[in-house]
Coordinates of C-alpha atoms in Angstrom, one line a residue:
E1 CA 96.9 30.8 -3.5
S2 CA 97.0 30.3 0.3
P3 CA 96.4 33.3 2.6
G4 CA 100.0 33.1 3.8
N5 CA 101.4 33.2 0.3
A6 CA 98.9 36.0 -0.7
R7 CA 100.1 38.0 2.3
I8 CA 103.8 37.6 1.2
T9 CA 102.9 38.6 -2.3
I10 CA 101.1 41.7 -1.3
A11 CA 103.9 42.6 1.1
T12 CA 106.5 42.2 -1.7
I13 CA 104.4 44.3 -4.1
C14 CA 104.1 47.0 -1.5
N15 CA 107.8 46.9 -0.8
Y16 CA 108.6 47.5 -4.5
L17 CA 106.1 50.3 -4.7
N18 CA 107.5 51.9 -1.6
R19 CA 111.1 51.6 -3.0
L20 CA 110.0 53.3 -6.2
Q21 CA 108.3 56.1 -4.3
V22 CA 111.4 56.6 -2.0
V23 CA 113.6 56.9 -5.1
H24 CA 111.1 59.4 -6.5
E25 CA 111.1 61.4 -3.3
Q26 CA 114.9 61.5 -3.1
L27 CA 115.0 62.8 -6.7
I28 CA 112.4 65.5 -5.7
L29 CA 114.5 66.3 -2.6
H30 CA 117.6 66.6 -4.7
L31 CA 115.9 69.0 -7.1
N32 CA 114.2 70.9 -4.3
P33 CA 116.5 71.0 -1.2
D34 CA 114.0 73.1 0.7
K35 CA 111.6 70.1 0.9
T36 CA 111.7 67.7 3.8
N37 CA 111.6 63.9 3.5
D38 CA 109.8 62.4 6.4
M39 CA 107.1 59.8 7.3
S40 CA 104.3 62.4 6.8
V41 CA 104.4 61.8 3.0
R42 CA 101.5 59.7 1.9
S43 CA 102.5 56.3 0.5
D44 CA 100.9 55.2 -2.8
F45 CA 100.5 51.6 -1.7
V46 CA 98.8 52.6 1.5
L47 CA 96.3 54.7 -0.5
E48 CA 95.6 51.6 -2.7
L49 CA 95.0 49.5 0.4
C50 CA 92.5 52.0 1.8
K51 CA 90.4 52.3 -1.4
P52 CA 88.1 49.3 -0.5
I53 CA 87.7 50.8 3.0
L54 CA 86.8 54.1 1.4
E55 CA 84.1 52.5 -0.7
R56 CA 82.6 50.7 2.3
L57 CA 82.5 53.9 4.3
R58 CA 80.9 55.7 1.4
Y59 CA 78.2 53.1 1.2
H60 CA 77.4 52.8 4.9
F61 CA 77.7 56.5 6.0
V62 CA 77.8 58.9 3.1
E63 CA 75.4 57.9 0.3
Q64 CA 71.9 58.7 1.5
N65 CA 69.5 55.7 1.7
N66 CA 66.4 55.6 3.8
D67 CA 66.8 51.9 4.3
R68 CA 70.2 52.4 6.1
I69 CA 69.9 54.2 9.4
T70 CA 73.6 54.9 9.4
T71 CA 73.1 57.4 6.5
T72 CA 70.0 59.1 8.0
R73 CA 70.7 59.3 11.7
T74 CA 73.1 62.1 12.3
D75 CA 73.3 62.3 16.1
R76 CA 74.8 58.8 16.4
L77 CA 77.1 59.1 13.4
P78 CA 80.5 59.5 15.2
E79 CA 79.7 56.5 17.5
W80 CA 78.7 54.2 14.7
L81 CA 81.5 55.3 12.4
F82 CA 84.2 54.7 14.9
N83 CA 82.8 51.4 16.0
Y84 CA 82.7 50.3 12.4
L85 CA 86.4 51.2 11.9
K86 CA 87.4 49.5 15.1
E87 CA 85.5 46.3 14.3
H88 CA 86.2 46.0 10.5
V89 CA 89.6 47.6 10.2
F90 CA 91.7 47.5 13.4
E91 CA 90.2 44.3 14.8
G92 CA 89.9 42.6 11.4
G93 CA 92.0 41.7 8.3
P94 CA 93.3 45.1 7.1
W95 CA 95.2 45.9 10.2
D96 CA 96.6 42.4 10.6
L97 CA 97.8 42.6 7.0
V98 CA 99.6 45.9 7.5
L99 CA 101.1 45.1 10.9
D100 CA 102.2 41.5 10.3
G101 CA 102.6 41.3 6.6
I102 CA 103.6 44.7 5.2
G103 CA 105.1 46.4 8.2
P104 CA 108.0 43.9 8.7
V105 CA 108.9 44.3 5.0
V106 CA 108.4 48.0 4.5
G107 CA 108.9 49.3 8.0
D108 CA 107.0 51.6 10.4
R109 CA 106.2 54.0 7.5
A110 CA 103.5 51.6 6.3
V111 CA 102.0 51.3 9.8
V112 CA 102.0 55.0 10.5
G113 CA 100.7 55.8 7.0
F114 CA 97.9 53.3 7.3
I115 CA 96.7 54.7 10.6
R116 CA 96.8 58.3 9.3
E117 CA 94.8 57.3 6.2
I118 CA 92.1 55.6 8.4
V119 CA 91.9 58.8 10.5
G120 CA 91.7 60.8 7.3
L121 CA 88.8 58.6 6.1
A122 CA 86.9 59.2 9.3
Q123 CA 87.5 62.9 8.9
W124 CA 86.2 62.7 5.3
V125 CA 83.0 61.0 6.4
L126 CA 82.2 63.6 9.1
T127 CA 83.0 66.4 6.6
Q128 CA 80.8 64.9 3.9
R129 CA 77.9 64.6 6.3
N130 CA 78.7 68.2 7.6
F131 CA 78.3 66.8 11.1
F132 CA 79.7 69.7 13.1
R133 CA 77.5 72.2 11.2
H134 CA 74.3 70.1 11.1
T135 CA 71.3 71.8 12.7
S136 CA 70.5 68.7 14.8
V137 CA 74.0 68.9 16.4
V138 CA 74.8 72.6 16.7
G139 CA 71.5 74.3 15.8
P140 CA 69.5 76.6 18.1
N141 CA 67.2 73.7 19.1
S142 CA 69.8 71.0 19.4
N143 CA 70.7 69.2 22.6
P144 CA 74.2 70.2 23.9
S145 CA 74.6 66.6 25.1
V146 CA 74.7 65.4 21.5
L147 CA 77.6 67.7 20.7
C148 CA 79.4 66.9 23.9
G149 CA 79.0 63.2 23.2
A150 CA 80.4 63.6 19.7
I151 CA 83.5 65.4 21.0
E152 CA 83.9 62.6 23.5
Q153 CA 83.8 60.1 20.7
L154 CA 86.5 62.1 18.8
L155 CA 88.8 62.1 21.8
L156 CA 88.3 58.3 22.4
F157 CA 88.9 57.4 18.8
D158 CA 92.1 59.6 18.6
T159 CA 93.4 57.9 21.7
Y160 CA 92.5 54.5 20.3
A161 CA 94.2 55.1 17.0
R162 CA 97.4 56.5 18.6
D163 CA 97.8 53.4 20.7
Y164 CA 98.5 51.5 17.5
I165 CA 101.3 53.9 16.4
P166 CA 104.8 52.3 16.8
M167 CA 107.0 53.7 19.6
S168 CA 109.5 54.9 17.1
A169 CA 106.9 57.4 15.6
K170 CA 105.2 58.5 18.8
Q171 CA 107.7 61.2 19.5
Q172 CA 106.3 63.2 16.5
P173 CA 103.1 65.2 17.2
Q174 CA 100.1 63.4 15.6
S175 CA 97.2 65.5 14.4
G176 CA 93.9 63.7 14.9
L177 CA 90.2 64.3 14.6
A178 CA 90.0 66.4 17.7
D179 CA 92.5 68.9 16.2
A180 CA 90.8 68.8 12.8
F181 CA 87.2 69.5 14.1
L182 CA 87.5 70.9 17.6
A183 CA 90.8 72.8 18.1
S184 CA 90.6 74.4 14.6
D185 CA 87.1 75.8 15.1
E186 CA 87.6 78.8 17.4
E187 CA 83.9 79.1 18.3
L188 CA 83.4 75.4 19.0
W189 CA 86.8 75.3 20.9
E190 CA 85.9 78.1 23.3
W191 CA 82.4 76.6 23.9
W192 CA 83.9 73.2 24.7
L193 CA 86.6 74.7 27.0
G194 CA 83.8 76.5 28.9
K195 CA 81.9 73.2 29.3
E196 CA 85.1 71.4 30.5
H197 CA 85.8 74.1 33.0
E198 CA 82.3 73.9 34.4
W199 CA 82.6 70.1 34.5
A200 CA 85.9 70.2 36.4
T201 CA 84.6 72.7 39.0
S202 CA 81.4 71.0 39.6
T203 CA 83.1 67.6 39.9
L204 CA 85.6 68.9 42.4
F205 CA 83.3 71.0 44.6
D206 CA 79.6 70.2 43.9
T207 CA 79.8 66.4 44.0
Q208 CA 78.6 64.9 47.2
M209 CA 81.6 63.5 49.0
E210 CA 81.5 60.3 50.9
P211 CA 83.3 60.1 54.3
P212 CA 86.8 58.7 53.8
N213 CA 87.5 55.1 54.7
E214 CA 91.3 55.5 54.5
L215 CA 93.8 58.3 55.2
L216 CA 92.9 60.1 52.0
S217 CA 90.7 63.2 51.6
P218 CA 87.7 62.5 49.4
R219 CA 88.3 65.8 47.5
A220 CA 91.9 64.9 46.9
E221 CA 90.8 61.5 45.6
M222 CA 88.4 63.2 43.3
F223 CA 91.1 65.7 42.2
C224 CA 93.4 62.9 41.3
A225 CA 90.8 61.2 39.1
L226 CA 89.9 64.5 37.6
M227 CA 93.6 65.3 36.7
H228 CA 94.0 61.9 35.2
S229 CA 91.0 62.4 32.9
I230 CA 92.3 65.9 32.0
Q231 CA 95.7 64.6 31.2
C232 CA 94.3 61.9 28.9
K233 CA 92.2 64.5 27.0
A234 CA 95.1 67.0 26.7
N235 CA 97.5 64.4 25.3
V236 CA 95.1 64.0 22.3
F237 CA 95.8 67.5 21.0
L238 CA 98.8 69.0 19.3
P239 CA 101.1 71.0 21.7
S240 CA 99.5 74.5 21.1
S241 CA 96.0 73.2 21.7
K242 CA 97.1 71.1 24.6
A243 CA 98.6 74.1 26.3
S244 CA 95.3 76.0 25.8
Y245 CA 93.3 73.2 27.2
L246 CA 95.4 72.8 30.3
G247 CA 95.5 76.5 30.9
Q248 CA 91.7 76.9 30.8
V249 CA 90.7 73.6 32.5
A250 CA 93.5 72.1 34.6
V251 CA 95.0 75.3 36.0
P252 CA 91.7 76.7 37.4
A253 CA 90.9 73.2 39.0
Y254 CA 94.4 73.1 40.5
T255 CA 94.1 76.6 41.9
Q256 CA 90.7 75.9 43.5
F257 CA 92.1 72.6 44.9
L258 CA 95.0 74.6 46.5
D259 CA 92.6 77.1 48.0
A260 CA 90.6 74.2 49.5
I261 CA 93.7 72.7 51.0
H262 CA 94.8 76.1 52.4
Q263 CA 91.4 76.6 54.0
S264 CA 91.3 73.1 55.5
S265 CA 94.8 73.5 57.0
T266 CA 93.9 76.9 58.4
D267 CA 90.8 75.4 60.1
L268 CA 92.7 72.4 61.4
R269 CA 95.5 74.6 62.8
G270 CA 93.0 76.7 64.6
L271 CA 91.3 73.7 66.1
L272 CA 94.6 72.1 67.1
S273 CA 95.6 75.3 69.1
Q274 CA 92.4 75.2 71.1
K275 CA 92.3 73.5 74.5
N276 CA 90.5 70.2 74.8
C277 CA 91.0 69.5 71.1
D278 CA 90.6 65.9 70.1
I279 CA 94.2 65.5 69.0
Q280 CA 93.8 62.1 67.2
K281 CA 90.8 63.2 65.3
N282 CA 92.6 66.4 64.3
L283 CA 95.7 64.4 63.3
R284 CA 93.7 62.1 61.1
C285 CA 92.3 65.1 59.2
W286 CA 95.9 66.4 58.7
M287 CA 96.9 63.0 57.4
E288 CA 94.1 63.0 54.9
I289 CA 95.0 66.3 53.3
I290 CA 98.7 65.5 53.4
N291 CA 98.2 62.2 51.7
G292 CA 95.9 64.0 49.3
T293 CA 98.6 66.3 48.2
Q294 CA 101.0 63.4 48.0
M295 CA 98.7 61.5 45.7
A296 CA 98.0 64.6 43.6
S297 CA 101.7 65.2 43.1
L298 CA 102.2 61.7 42.0
V299 CA 99.4 62.0 39.4
L300 CA 100.6 65.3 38.1
I301 CA 104.3 64.3 37.8
G302 CA 103.4 61.0 36.2
D303 CA 106.4 59.3 34.7
V304 CA 109.5 60.8 36.2
N305 CA 111.5 59.9 33.1
A306 CA 109.0 61.7 30.8
P307 CA 110.0 65.1 29.3
D308 CA 109.3 68.1 31.6
N309 CA 105.9 69.7 31.1
D310 CA 103.5 72.1 32.8
L311 CA 101.7 69.5 34.8
S312 CA 104.9 67.9 36.1
R313 CA 106.1 71.3 37.3
V314 CA 102.8 71.8 39.1
G315 CA 103.3 68.3 40.6
R316 CA 106.7 69.3 42.0
S317 CA 105.1 72.4 43.6
M318 CA 102.5 70.2 45.1
E319 CA 105.3 68.1 46.7
R320 CA 106.6 71.3 48.3
L321 CA 103.2 72.1 49.6
R322 CA 103.0 68.6 51.0
D323 CA 106.2 69.2 53.0
V324 CA 104.9 72.5 54.2
L325 CA 101.7 70.9 55.5
V326 CA 103.8 68.3 57.5
D327 CA 105.9 71.1 59.0
E328 CA 102.8 73.2 59.7
F329 CA 101.2 70.4 61.8
A330 CA 104.5 69.5 63.6
T331 CA 105.2 73.1 64.4
T332 CA 101.7 73.9 65.7
F333 CA 101.6 70.7 67.7
V334 CA 105.0 71.2 69.4
E335 CA 104.8 75.0 69.9
N336 CA 101.1 75.4 70.8
V337 CA 100.1 72.0 72.3
L338 CA 103.3 70.7 73.9
M339 CA 105.1 73.9 74.8
E340 CA 102.1 75.9 76.0
Q341 CA 99.2 73.5 76.9
A342 CA 101.5 70.7 78.2
K343 CA 103.8 73.2 80.0
L344 CA 106.9 72.0 78.2
A345 CA 108.1 75.5 77.9
S346 CA 107.9 76.0 81.7
Y347 CA 109.9 72.8 82.2
I348 CA 112.6 73.7 79.7
M349 CA 113.0 77.1 81.5
R350 CA 113.6 75.3 84.8
C351 CA 115.5 72.5 83.3
S352 CA 118.6 74.7 82.7
H353 CA 118.8 75.5 86.3
L354 CA 118.2 71.9 87.3
L355 CA 121.2 70.8 85.3
S356 CA 123.4 73.3 87.1
S357 CA 122.1 72.5 90.6
T358 CA 124.5 70.7 93.0
T359 CA 121.7 69.7 95.4
I360 CA 119.6 67.5 93.0
D361 CA 120.8 64.1 92.1
L362 CA 119.6 63.7 88.5
L363 CA 120.9 60.2 88.2
S364 CA 119.2 58.8 91.3
D365 CA 116.3 57.3 89.4
K366 CA 117.1 57.0 85.7
Q367 CA 113.8 55.3 84.7
S368 CA 111.4 57.8 86.3
L369 CA 109.9 60.8 84.4
S370 CA 109.6 64.2 86.0
P371 CA 106.0 64.9 87.1
D372 CA 106.3 68.1 85.2
L373 CA 106.4 66.1 81.9
H374 CA 103.4 63.9 82.6
Q375 CA 100.9 65.9 80.4
F376 CA 103.6 66.4 77.8
S377 CA 104.2 62.6 77.7
I378 CA 100.5 61.8 77.3
M379 CA 100.0 64.2 74.4
L380 CA 103.2 63.2 72.6
R381 CA 102.4 59.5 73.0
K382 CA 98.9 60.0 71.5
V383 CA 100.4 61.4 68.3
L384 CA 103.3 59.0 68.0
T385 CA 101.2 55.9 68.7
F386 CA 98.5 57.1 66.3
C387 CA 101.2 57.5 63.6
N388 CA 102.8 54.1 64.4
N389 CA 99.5 52.3 64.2
Y390 CA 98.8 53.6 60.7
S391 CA 102.3 53.0 59.6
I392 CA 102.1 49.3 60.6
D393 CA 98.6 48.9 59.2
T394 CA 98.9 47.2 55.8
K395 CA 96.1 49.4 54.4
A396 CA 98.3 52.4 54.9
K397 CA 101.3 51.0 52.9
G398 CA 102.5 52.9 49.9
P399 CA 101.3 56.5 49.3
L400 CA 98.8 56.3 52.1
G401 CA 101.6 55.6 54.6
F402 CA 103.4 58.8 53.7
A403 CA 101.6 61.1 56.1
P404 CA 101.9 58.9 59.3
H405 CA 105.6 58.4 58.7
A406 CA 106.4 62.0 57.8
I407 CA 104.4 63.5 60.7
R408 CA 106.1 61.1 63.2
I409 CA 109.6 62.0 61.9
A410 CA 108.8 65.8 61.9
V411 CA 107.3 65.8 65.5
S412 CA 110.1 63.7 66.9
K413 CA 112.7 65.9 65.3
L414 CA 111.2 69.1 66.8
V415 CA 110.9 67.6 70.2
A416 CA 114.4 66.3 70.1
E417 CA 115.7 69.8 69.1
K418 CA 114.0 71.3 72.2
F419 CA 115.8 69.0 74.6
L420 CA 119.0 69.2 72.5
E421 CA 119.0 72.9 73.0
I422 CA 119.1 72.3 76.8
A423 CA 121.8 69.8 76.6
L424 CA 124.0 72.0 74.4
D425 CA 123.0 75.2 76.2
A426 CA 122.4 76.7 72.8
H427 CA 120.9 79.9 74.3
G428 CA 123.3 80.2 77.3
M429 CA 120.5 79.6 79.8
T430 CA 122.5 77.2 82.1
P431 CA 124.3 79.1 84.8
D432 CA 128.0 78.3 85.3
V433 CA 128.5 76.7 88.7
E434 CA 131.9 76.4 90.2
L435 CA 132.2 73.2 92.3
D436 CA 134.7 72.8 95.1

């Protein structure tokens, strides 16, 4: 029989077996209404398909044989086991048979059931070898890097296996190896969360930062990469374990990142208020941290159409912080630099009286600028030109172009409001002059 006909025959047999099992389950459900009928029920035909895989795993990884290193070397067991499953199951004949042959006939139940059984076989091998209780892994003289590496392998394999699950079944929480061995072991879970917390903190604050090439703070760039990694790990776990992981790893990292932003903005605000401040250098630093908060908010929010979660809410709070930073720079620049250092406040005080004067022809030279505004014009032009240059630069397009555009708009708006107050006499400063 040709391979194509054999695949059709197997699919037909599996379909009949599945229909028999469905009828049986419906009967059980009728007799016991409290039971639920869902895709979590193990399919008999899937169990039969996995029996040869079980025997191969038993031979290569469980039955002790000094001639097979896979049965004697414990520290590399997860890596070798998962590579074997990827190469001989998911990238070979069994998965193709289930996906292209049985799946179209039986439905997603066959695909989901097969993936769950393969994950269950991996769990069985690790349990039979007592991996997470082996002295070479968790013993007093063991190397912590071995255990950390094994946990990393669990997370990678869970992610790999879930990528094969059909979209129709991804809404249901999927328990994997990380939940079975890591989250269910309170002592191991707390130890790993401590290691993850140390890793996040050291990555964010102890790593040597390179000077930025673009308008993005190096620490913000590191924070975005860190949050992406944390999100990927958290999505492996069931909801309760995911919340615990985010609470003990993501939240402290986020809080420390906010503290660093607050400290940086405070320092920059103080420098900006000083005389002889290099305005463009100071402005570039503001752009870096503002773009950093913008990028961080995008990473935390993720897909705007995805269900609301803790990280997306944190991302929206980061957006509000981004807007506060823009306003903080604009207000400090206008009130401290332009109004005080550039003497704009003095000019505005006299401007009301100039408007009411009958001896000064304000329209005699429309193109000239009052000498009192010379310093104001220089400082304002520095900021607006700097922002315009980066907005036009192709390297600053997209998220990196946010800060130059937002700062230019905010500064222009505040300056316009100062002069609009004069024109509208909002504070009643312009004396009423009665002309003959």
